[in-house]
PDB file of C-alpha atoms in Angstrom:
ATOM      1  CA  MET C   1     102.728 116.199  71.075  1.00 92.00           C
ATOM      2  CA  ALA C   2     104.582 113.341  72.748  1.00 98.00           C
ATOM      3  CA  THR C   3     103.725 109.643  72.828  1.00 98.00           C
ATOM      4  CA  LEU C   4     104.085 107.456  75.900  1.00 98.00           C
ATOM      5  CA  THR C   5     106.145 104.487  74.697  1.00 98.00           C
ATOM      6  CA  GLU C   6     106.958 102.553  77.881  1.00 98.00           C
ATOM      7  CA  LEU C   7     105.738 102.228  81.469  1.00 98.00           C
ATOM      8  CA  VAL C   8     107.863 100.482  84.090  1.00 98.00           C
ATOM      9  CA  ILE C   9     107.285  99.800  87.764  1.00 98.00           C
ATOM     10  CA  TYR C  10     109.988  98.597  90.133  1.00 98.00           C
ATOM     11  CA  PRO C  11     108.225  96.608  92.878  1.00 98.00           C
ATOM     12  CA  ILE C  12     111.454  96.224  94.888  1.00 98.00           C
ATOM     13  CA  LYS C  13     113.654  99.299  94.986  1.00 98.00           C
ATOM     14  CA  SER C  14     116.801  98.880  92.853  1.00 98.00           C
ATOM     15  CA  CYS C  15     115.835  95.400  91.635  1.00 98.00           C
ATOM     16  CA  ALA C  16     114.613  94.639  88.114  1.00 98.00           C
ATOM     17  CA  GLY C  17     111.592  96.444  86.746  1.00 98.00           C
ATOM     18  CA  LEU C  18     108.361  95.264  85.151  1.00 98.00           C
ATOM     19  CA  SER C  19     107.313  96.786  81.836  1.00 98.00           C
ATOM     20  CA  VAL C  20     103.511  97.097  81.854  1.00 98.00           C
ATOM     21  CA  PRO C  21     100.968  98.179  79.226  1.00 98.00           C
ATOM     22  CA  GLU C  22      99.147 100.474  81.645  1.00 98.00           C
ATOM     23  CA  ALA C  23      99.528 101.841  85.161  1.00 98.00           C
ATOM     24  CA  ARG C  24      97.322 103.651  87.621  1.00 98.00           C
ATOM     25  CA  LEU C  25      98.319 107.111  88.787  1.00 98.00           C
ATOM     26  CA  ALA C  26      98.484 107.828  92.500  1.00 97.00           C
ATOM     27  CA  LEU C  27      99.863 110.774  94.423  1.00 97.00           C
ATOM     28  CA  ASP C  28     102.840 108.591  95.353  1.00 98.00           C
ATOM     29  CA  GLY C  29     103.499 107.119  91.903  1.00 98.00           C
ATOM     30  CA  LEU C  30     102.457 104.268  89.629  1.00 98.00           C
ATOM     31  CA  SER C  31     100.824 100.943  90.384  1.00 98.00           C
ATOM     32  CA  ALA C  32      99.898  97.972  88.204  1.00 98.00           C
ATOM     33  CA  ASN C  33      98.127  94.704  88.944  1.00 95.00           C
ATOM     34  CA  GLY C  34      97.914  95.478  92.648  1.00 95.00           C
ATOM     35  CA  VAL C  35     101.614  96.301  93.052  1.00 98.00           C
ATOM     36  CA  HIS C  36     102.986  99.799  93.613  1.00 98.00           C
ATOM     37  CA  ASP C  37     106.274 101.173  92.366  1.00 98.00           C
ATOM     38  CA  ARG C  38     109.021 100.873  95.011  1.00 98.00           C
ATOM     39  CA  GLU C  39     106.649  99.178  97.447  1.00 98.00           C
ATOM     40  CA  TRP C  40     109.364  96.908  98.855  1.00 98.00           C
ATOM     41  CA  MET C  41     112.958  97.743  99.745  1.00 99.00           C
ATOM     42  CA  LEU C  42     116.053  95.911 100.910  1.00 98.00           C
ATOM     43  CA  VAL C  43     117.895  97.231 103.964  1.00 98.00           C
ATOM     44  CA  THR C  44     120.968  96.326 105.951  1.00 98.00           C
ATOM     45  CA  PRO C  45     120.391  94.517 109.259  1.00 97.00           C
ATOM     46  CA  ASP C  46     120.442  97.926 110.979  1.00 97.00           C
ATOM     47  CA  GLY C  47     117.864  99.430 108.603  1.00 98.00           C
ATOM     48  CA  LEU C  48     119.896 101.406 106.027  1.00 98.00           C
ATOM     49  CA  PHE C  49     118.511 101.164 102.474  1.00 98.00           C
ATOM     50  CA  LEU C  50     120.417  99.198  99.840  1.00 98.00           C
ATOM     51  CA  THR C  51     120.694  99.826  96.107  1.00 98.00           C
ATOM     52  CA  GLN C  52     122.770  98.648  93.151  1.00 98.00           C
ATOM     53  CA  ARG C  53     125.351 101.235  94.200  1.00 96.00           C
ATOM     54  CA  GLU C  54     126.360  98.897  97.018  1.00 97.00           C
ATOM     55  CA  VAL C  55     125.031  95.579  95.665  1.00 98.00           C
ATOM     56  CA  PRO C  56     125.014  95.515  91.823  1.00 98.00           C
ATOM     57  CA  ARG C  57     123.700  91.941  91.921  1.00 98.00           C
ATOM     58  CA  MET C  58     120.286  93.403  92.864  1.00 98.00           C
ATOM     59  CA  ALA C  59     119.731  93.984  89.128  1.00 98.00           C
ATOM     60  CA  THR C  60     119.347  90.204  88.647  1.00 98.00           C
ATOM     61  CA  VAL C  61     116.419  89.960  91.093  1.00 98.00           C
ATOM     62  CA  THR C  62     113.389  89.809  88.800  1.00 98.00           C
ATOM     63  CA  PRO C  63     109.743  90.141  89.893  1.00 98.00           C
ATOM     64  CA  ARG C  64     106.488  89.055  88.320  1.00 97.00           C
ATOM     65  CA  ILE C  65     102.941  89.373  89.580  1.00 97.00           C
ATOM     66  CA  ASP C  66     100.220  86.750  89.819  1.00 96.00           C
ATOM     67  CA  ALA C  67      96.757  86.981  91.344  1.00 93.00           C
ATOM     68  CA  THR C  68      97.904  86.777  94.966  1.00 97.00           C
ATOM     69  CA  ALA C  69     101.672  87.289  95.122  1.00 98.00           C
ATOM     70  CA  LEU C  70     104.736  89.070  93.878  1.00 98.00           C
ATOM     71  CA  ILE C  71     106.945  86.213  92.697  1.00 98.00           C
ATOM     72  CA  VAL C  72     110.653  86.990  92.900  1.00 98.00           C
ATOM     73  CA  ASN C  73     113.397  85.099  91.086  1.00 98.00           C
ATOM     74  CA  ALA C  74     117.183  85.280  91.193  1.00 98.00           C
ATOM     75  CA  PRO C  75     119.936  83.136  89.623  1.00 97.00           C
ATOM     76  CA  GLY C  76     120.329  79.821  91.433  1.00 97.00           C
ATOM     77  CA  MET C  77     117.404  80.483  93.782  1.00 98.00           C
ATOM     78  CA  PRO C  78     113.924  78.962  94.082  1.00 98.00           C
ATOM     79  CA  PRO C  79     111.102  81.466  93.532  1.00 98.00           C
ATOM     80  CA  LEU C  80     110.099  83.570  96.516  1.00 98.00           C
ATOM     81  CA  HIS C  81     106.383  84.352  96.907  1.00 98.00           C
ATOM     82  CA  LEU C  82     105.510  87.622  98.628  1.00 98.00           C
ATOM     83  CA  PRO C  83     101.762  87.908  99.348  1.00 98.00           C
ATOM     84  CA  LEU C  84     100.089  90.964  97.853  1.00 98.00           C
ATOM     85  CA  ALA C  85      97.791  91.227 100.870  1.00 97.00           C
ATOM     86  CA  HIS C  86      99.328  93.328 103.613  1.00 97.00           C
ATOM     87  CA  ASP C  87     100.114  91.499 106.844  1.00 96.00           C
ATOM     88  CA  ALA C  88      98.605  93.542 109.661  1.00 94.00           C
ATOM     89  CA  ALA C  89     100.678  91.550 112.161  1.00 96.00           C
ATOM     90  CA  ALA C  90     104.023  92.291 110.490  1.00 97.00           C
ATOM     91  CA  PRO C  91     106.401  94.014 112.910  1.00 98.00           C
ATOM     92  CA  THR C  92     107.163  97.658 112.228  1.00 98.00           C
ATOM     93  CA  VAL C  93     110.814  98.637 111.881  1.00 98.00           C
ATOM     94  CA  GLU C  94     112.329 102.054 111.264  1.00 98.00           C
ATOM     95  CA  VAL C  95     114.395 102.265 108.080  1.00 98.00           C
ATOM     96  CA  LEU C  96     116.634 105.043 106.822  1.00 98.00           C
ATOM     97  CA  LEU C  97     116.263 106.225 103.224  1.00 98.00           C
ATOM     98  CA  TRP C  98     118.620 109.133 102.668  1.00 96.00           C
ATOM     99  CA  GLU C  99     117.513 111.561 105.393  1.00 95.00           C
ATOM    100  CA  ASP C 100     114.048 110.075 105.902  1.00 97.00           C
ATOM    101  CA  ARG C 101     113.310 107.719 108.776  1.00 98.00           C
ATOM    102  CA  ILE C 102     110.326 105.643 107.669  1.00 98.00           C
ATOM    103  CA  PRO C 103     108.256 103.099 109.637  1.00 98.00           C
ATOM    104  CA  ALA C 104     108.090 100.001 107.443  1.00 98.00           C
ATOM    105  CA  ALA C 105     106.713  96.465 107.708  1.00 98.00           C
ATOM    106  CA  ASP C 106     109.381  93.788 108.109  1.00 98.00           C
ATOM    107  CA  CYS C 107     108.748  90.891 105.703  1.00 98.00           C
ATOM    108  CA  GLY C 108     110.114  88.197 107.990  1.00 98.00           C
ATOM    109  CA  ASP C 109     113.073  85.874 108.402  1.00 98.00           C
ATOM    110  CA  ALA C 110     112.354  83.637 105.396  1.00 98.00           C
ATOM    111  CA  ALA C 111     112.463  86.599 102.979  1.00 98.00           C
ATOM    112  CA  ALA C 112     115.555  87.970 104.725  1.00 98.00           C
ATOM    113  CA  SER C 113     117.337  84.615 104.374  1.00 98.00           C
ATOM    114  CA  TRP C 114     116.353  84.316 100.681  1.00 98.00           C
ATOM    115  CA  PHE C 115     117.689  87.764  99.776  1.00 98.00           C
ATOM    116  CA  THR C 116     120.816  87.361 101.908  1.00 98.00           C
ATOM    117  CA  THR C 117     121.645  84.165 100.011  1.00 98.00           C
ATOM    118  CA  ALA C 118     120.707  85.549  96.590  1.00 98.00           C
ATOM    119  CA  LEU C 119     122.706  88.766  97.013  1.00 98.00           C
ATOM    120  CA  LYS C 120     125.530  87.348  99.115  1.00 97.00           C
ATOM    121  CA  ALA C 121     125.024  90.277 101.475  1.00 96.00           C
ATOM    122  CA  PRO C 122     123.201  90.367 104.818  1.00 98.00           C
ATOM    123  CA  CYS C 123     119.905  92.178 104.384  1.00 98.00           C
ATOM    124  CA  ARG C 124     116.218  92.257 105.210  1.00 98.00           C
ATOM    125  CA  LEU C 125     113.180  92.992 103.075  1.00 98.00           C
ATOM    126  CA  VAL C 126     110.702  95.639 104.189  1.00 98.00           C
ATOM    127  CA  ARG C 127     107.418  96.847 102.732  1.00 98.00           C
ATOM    128  CA  PHE C 128     105.903 100.320 102.684  1.00 98.00           C
ATOM    129  CA  ARG C 129     103.055 100.420 105.181  1.00 98.00           C
ATOM    130  CA  PRO C 130      99.633 101.400 103.764  1.00 96.00           C
ATOM    131  CA  ASP C 131      99.037 103.798 106.667  1.00 97.00           C
ATOM    132  CA  VAL C 132     102.265 105.760 106.093  1.00 98.00           C
ATOM    133  CA  HIS C 133     102.471 108.972 104.065  1.00 97.00           C
ATOM    134  CA  ARG C 134     105.905 110.067 102.867  1.00 98.00           C
ATOM    135  CA  PRO C 135     105.663 113.603 101.440  1.00 97.00           C
ATOM    136  CA  THR C 136     108.184 114.839  98.917  1.00 96.00           C
ATOM    137  CA  SER C 137     110.204 117.983  99.467  1.00 91.00           C
ATOM    138  CA  THR C 138     108.310 121.041  98.242  1.00 90.00           C
ATOM    139  CA  LYS C 139     111.564 122.847  97.428  1.00 90.00           C
ATOM    140  CA  TRP C 140     111.323 121.781  93.780  1.00 94.00           C
ATOM    141  CA  THR C 141     107.540 121.492  93.453  1.00 94.00           C
ATOM    142  CA  LYS C 142     106.920 125.180  94.233  1.00 90.00           C
ATOM    143  CA  GLY C 143     104.694 124.228  97.113  1.00 91.00           C
ATOM    144  CA  VAL C 144     102.600 121.656  95.229  1.00 93.00           C
ATOM    145  CA  PRO C 145     102.123 118.645  97.538  1.00 92.00           C
ATOM    146  CA  ALA C 146     103.235 115.208  96.393  1.00 95.00           C
ATOM    147  CA  ALA C 147     104.306 111.954  97.982  1.00 97.00           C
ATOM    148  CA  THR C 148     106.349 108.863  97.254  1.00 98.00           C
ATOM    149  CA  ARG C 149     107.098 105.451  98.717  1.00 98.00           C
ATOM    150  CA  PHE C 150     110.643 104.040  98.643  1.00 98.00           C
ATOM    151  CA  SER C 151     111.870 106.014  95.620  1.00 98.00           C
ATOM    152  CA  ASP C 152     114.822 108.296  96.284  1.00 97.00           C
ATOM    153  CA  GLY C 153     112.746 111.446  96.403  1.00 94.00           C
ATOM    154  CA  TYR C 154     109.904 111.805  93.890  1.00 97.00           C
ATOM    155  CA  PRO C 155     107.191 109.439  92.659  1.00 98.00           C
ATOM    156  CA  ILE C 156     107.922 109.160  88.906  1.00 98.00           C
ATOM    157  CA  LEU C 157     111.018 109.349  86.714  1.00 98.00           C
ATOM    158  CA  LEU C 158     110.479 110.325  83.058  1.00 98.00           C
ATOM    159  CA  ILE C 159     113.003 110.173  80.209  1.00 98.00           C
ATOM    160  CA  GLY C 160     112.617 111.012  76.521  1.00 98.00           C
ATOM    161  CA  GLN C 161     113.670 108.374  74.002  1.00 98.00           C
ATOM    162  CA  ALA C 162     115.582 111.025  72.062  1.00 98.00           C
ATOM    163  CA  SER C 163     117.686 111.701  75.156  1.00 98.00           C
ATOM    164  CA  LEU C 164     118.893 108.095  75.240  1.00 98.00           C
ATOM    165  CA  ASP C 165     119.503 108.223  71.496  1.00 98.00           C
ATOM    166  CA  ASP C 166     121.693 111.310  71.987  1.00 98.00           C
ATOM    167  CA  ILE C 167     123.604 109.629  74.814  1.00 98.00           C
ATOM    168  CA  ASN C 168     124.212 106.568  72.655  1.00 98.00           C
ATOM    169  CA  GLU C 169     125.430 108.710  69.770  1.00 98.00           C
ATOM    170  CA  LYS C 170     128.002 110.343  72.063  1.00 97.00           C
ATOM    171  CA  LEU C 171     129.030 106.959  73.489  1.00 97.00           C
ATOM    172  CA  ALA C 172     129.489 105.551  69.978  1.00 97.00           C
ATOM    173  CA  GLN C 173     131.657 108.526  69.031  1.00 96.00           C
ATOM    174  CA  ALA C 174     133.846 107.676  72.020  1.00 95.00           C
ATOM    175  CA  GLY C 175     134.082 104.031  70.965  1.00 96.00           C
ATOM    176  CA  ARG C 176     131.764 102.821  73.712  1.00 96.00           C
ATOM    177  CA  ALA C 177     128.815 100.427  73.503  1.00 96.00           C
ATOM    178  CA  LYS C 178     125.275 101.744  73.355  1.00 97.00           C
ATOM    179  CA  LEU C 179     123.153 101.472  76.490  1.00 98.00           C
ATOM    180  CA  PRO C 180     119.563 100.254  76.771  1.00 98.00           C
ATOM    181  CA  MET C 181     116.996 102.476  78.471  1.00 98.00           C
ATOM    182  CA  ASN C 182     116.865 100.216  81.521  1.00 98.00           C
ATOM    183  CA  ARG C 183     120.307 101.477  82.616  1.00 98.00           C
ATOM    184  CA  PHE C 184     118.575 104.759  83.570  1.00 98.00           C
ATOM    185  CA  ARG C 185     115.586 103.056  85.249  1.00 98.00           C
ATOM    186  CA  PRO C 186     112.720 105.341  84.184  1.00 98.00           C
ATOM    187  CA  ASN C 187     109.050 104.814  85.019  1.00 98.00           C
ATOM    188  CA  VAL C 188     107.820 106.670  81.949  1.00 98.00           C
ATOM    189  CA  VAL C 189     109.455 106.886  78.511  1.00 98.00           C
ATOM    190  CA  VAL C 190     108.128 109.331  75.927  1.00 98.00           C
ATOM    191  CA  ASP C 191     108.913 109.796  72.252  1.00 98.00           C
ATOM    192  CA  GLY C 192     108.227 112.705  69.934  1.00 98.00           C
ATOM    193  CA  ILE C 193     110.207 115.362  71.790  1.00 98.00           C
ATOM    194  CA  ALA C 194     113.765 116.508  71.172  1.00 98.00           C
ATOM    195  CA  ALA C 195     116.739 115.196  73.118  1.00 98.00           C
ATOM    196  CA  PHE C 196     116.536 116.415  76.719  1.00 98.00           C
ATOM    197  CA  GLU C 197     113.486 118.544  75.943  1.00 98.00           C
ATOM    198  CA  GLU C 198     111.923 116.999  79.057  1.00 98.00           C
ATOM    199  CA  ASP C 199     114.246 119.322  81.016  1.00 98.00           C
ATOM    200  CA  PHE C 200     112.186 122.273  79.758  1.00 97.00           C
ATOM    201  CA  VAL C 201     108.650 120.865  79.988  1.00 98.00           C
ATOM    202  CA  ALA C 202     106.276 122.507  82.461  1.00 97.00           C
ATOM    203  CA  ALA C 203     103.719 119.702  82.153  1.00 98.00           C
ATOM    204  CA  PHE C 204     102.583 116.716  80.121  1.00 98.00           C
ATOM    205  CA  HIS C 205      98.790 116.676  79.710  1.00 98.00           C
ATOM    206  CA  GLY C 206      96.493 113.868  78.623  1.00 96.00           C
ATOM    207  CA  ASP C 207      92.927 112.683  79.305  1.00 90.00           C
ATOM    208  CA  GLY C 208      92.428 114.655  82.508  1.00 93.00           C
ATOM    209  CA  MET C 209      95.967 113.964  83.709  1.00 97.00           C
ATOM    210  CA  THR C 210      98.816 116.378  84.318  1.00 98.00           C
ATOM    211  CA  LEU C 211     102.331 115.129  84.973  1.00 98.00           C
ATOM    212  CA  ARG C 212     104.632 117.910  86.106  1.00 98.00           C
ATOM    213  CA  PRO C 213     108.434 117.584  85.831  1.00 98.00           C
ATOM    214  CA  VAL C 214     109.948 119.233  88.898  1.00 98.00           C
ATOM    215  CA  LYS C 215     113.577 118.244  89.421  1.00 98.00           C
ATOM    216  CA  PRO C 216     116.389 116.984  87.179  1.00 98.00           C
ATOM    217  CA  CYS C 217     117.567 113.490  88.101  1.00 98.00           C
ATOM    218  CA  ALA C 218     121.187 113.524  89.257  1.00 97.00           C
ATOM    219  CA  ARG C 219     122.789 110.294  88.145  1.00 97.00           C
ATOM    220  CA  CYS C 220     124.815 107.924  90.305  1.00 94.00           C
ATOM    221  CA  PRO C 221     127.003 105.037  89.039  1.00 94.00           C
ATOM    222  CA  ILE C 222     124.024 102.651  88.545  1.00 97.00           C
ATOM    223  CA  PRO C 223     123.887 103.258  84.733  1.00 97.00           C
ATOM    224  CA  ALA C 224     127.235 101.436  84.603  1.00 97.00           C
ATOM    225  CA  VAL C 225     125.600  98.223  85.862  1.00 98.00           C
ATOM    226  CA  ASP C 226     124.457  95.708  83.239  1.00 98.00           C
ATOM    227  CA  GLN C 227     120.844  95.139  84.275  1.00 98.00           C
ATOM    228  CA  ALA C 228     120.840  91.591  82.874  1.00 97.00           C
ATOM    229  CA  THR C 229     123.948  90.367  84.687  1.00 98.00           C
ATOM    230  CA  GLY C 230     124.406  92.738  87.625  1.00 98.00           C
ATOM    231  CA  ILE C 231     128.017  93.280  86.554  1.00 98.00           C
ATOM    232  CA  PRO C 232     129.360  96.863  86.459  1.00 97.00           C
ATOM    233  CA  GLY C 233     131.045  98.002  83.266  1.00 96.00           C
ATOM    234  CA  PRO C 234     132.403 101.298  81.956  1.00 95.00           C
ATOM    235  CA  ASP C 235     130.704 104.214  83.680  1.00 95.00           C
ATOM    236  CA  PRO C 236     128.967 106.472  81.128  1.00 97.00           C
ATOM    237  CA  LEU C 237     129.147 109.402  83.529  1.00 96.00           C
ATOM    238  CA  ASP C 238     132.644 110.276  82.304  1.00 94.00           C
ATOM    239  CA  ILE C 239     131.207 110.848  78.809  1.00 96.00           C
ATOM    240  CA  LEU C 240     128.006 112.487  80.067  1.00 96.00           C
ATOM    241  CA  GLN C 241     129.985 114.937  82.182  1.00 95.00           C
ATOM    242  CA  ALA C 242     131.072 116.801  79.051  1.00 94.00           C
ATOM    243  CA  TRP C 243     127.580 118.076  78.250  1.00 95.00           C
ATOM    244  CA  ARG C 244     125.165 116.968  80.981  1.00 97.00           C
ATOM    245  CA  ALA C 245     126.729 118.623  84.049  1.00 97.00           C
ATOM    246  CA  ASN C 246     123.788 120.620  85.366  1.00 97.00           C
ATOM    247  CA  PRO C 247     124.392 123.938  87.170  1.00 96.00           C
ATOM    248  CA  ARG C 248     120.933 123.666  88.745  1.00 93.00           C
ATOM    249  CA  MET C 249     122.224 120.536  90.515  1.00 96.00           C
ATOM    250  CA  ASP C 250     125.642 121.898  91.546  1.00 95.00           C
ATOM    251  CA  GLY C 251     127.292 120.397  88.474  1.00 96.00           C
ATOM    252  CA  ALA C 252     125.907 116.870  88.875  1.00 97.00           C
ATOM    253  CA  VAL C 253     125.267 114.902  85.683  1.00 98.00           C
ATOM    254  CA  THR C 254     121.507 114.752  85.079  1.00 98.00           C
ATOM    255  CA  VAL C 255     119.435 112.518  82.811  1.00 98.00           C
ATOM    256  CA  GLY C 256     115.638 112.480  83.038  1.00 98.00           C
ATOM    257  CA  MET C 257     113.206 114.425  85.177  1.00 98.00           C
ATOM    258  CA  ASN C 258     111.542 113.633  88.467  1.00 98.00           C
ATOM    259  CA  VAL C 259     107.804 114.084  88.017  1.00 98.00           C
ATOM    260  CA  ILE C 260     104.811 114.621  90.304  1.00 98.00           C
ATOM    261  CA  VAL C 261     101.146 113.949  89.605  1.00 97.00           C
ATOM    262  CA  GLN C 262      99.418 117.329  89.559  1.00 96.00           C
ATOM    263  CA  GLU C 263      96.089 116.110  88.198  1.00 96.00           C
ATOM    264  CA  GLY C 264      94.489 112.765  87.422  1.00 97.00           C
ATOM    265  CA  ILE C 265      94.950 110.681  90.562  1.00 97.00           C
ATOM    266  CA  GLY C 266      93.139 107.392  89.975  1.00 97.00           C
ATOM    267  CA  GLN C 267      93.395 107.694  86.192  1.00 97.00           C
ATOM    268  CA  THR C 268      95.230 105.200  83.984  1.00 97.00           C
ATOM    269  CA  LEU C 269      98.296 105.855  81.867  1.00 98.00           C
ATOM    270  CA  ARG C 270      98.628 103.618  78.802  1.00 98.00           C
ATOM    271  CA  VAL C 271     101.448 102.811  76.423  1.00 98.00           C
ATOM    272  CA  GLY C 272     100.711 104.529  73.108  1.00 98.00           C
ATOM    273  CA  GLN C 273      98.850 107.368  74.802  1.00 97.00           C
ATOM    274  CA  PRO C 274      99.427 110.846  73.313  1.00 98.00           C
ATOM    275  CA  LEU C 275     100.525 113.581  75.707  1.00 98.00           C
ATOM    276  CA  ASN C 276     100.314 117.299  75.044  1.00 98.00           C
ATOM    277  CA  VAL C 277     103.566 119.071  75.933  1.00 98.00           C
ATOM    278  CA  GLU C 278     103.473 122.412  77.747  1.00 98.00           C
ATOM    279  CA  LEU C 279     106.900 124.026  77.663  1.00 97.00           C
ATOM    280  CA  ALA C 280     108.153 126.080  80.591  1.00 91.00           C
ATOM    281  CA  PHE C 281     109.055 129.052  78.438  1.00 79.00           C
TER     282      PHE C 281
END
């Protein structure tokens, strides 16, 4: 038995997350208070997606939700209000996210100017259109259909608390500072399973819901970025390489599992909820 200990949505891809007490399950991920995970995304002027890999300062862009808007803050900037209601008249632009070309709604010049100033990098803000369906690759889902919005490839990222504890133990042994969970940017954190046991879970079950881990998450340099300051520090990948290089991912360092919703669309996940663990062997 595992316990769900944290739920996080990231309204704007690669910007700060929002820890929430509960979230609604959809085929394409989690939503809370009318906002979906990775519903907005920053792109270059020619439409290529941006993340903390290129612009670490994105970590300092913090969202909150009120009744009608996503309110975005950044150091030295006035708040930016993004209406929750979709603008049917917003122009559609094609954006490139890895190999996917996605029609998205452009959020206008005022938002583009705000983010360009805040990040000191030319960019535009786009929003996932409600009439667009972005299916995930079925290579790892064994044919089970799933979808996502502006996440890298799958709708939910899950990490066990014991996995972070193990990482921090190894970092401490190497004389390095411990890392908070937000460096690895999960949507779902669970406790009560062994370190990296999520790698071997066939499914987490609870209250008519089934979350199915499908693909290990290959890590990029983002865990080196302090999520409070946006300043990169020592990269933990050099330590992780010693025992987290994953042959299933061509030797890439993996932490956490990409998860799809197999059952329970429309149901609500809650912090503190118990989850039955079905192992894959």
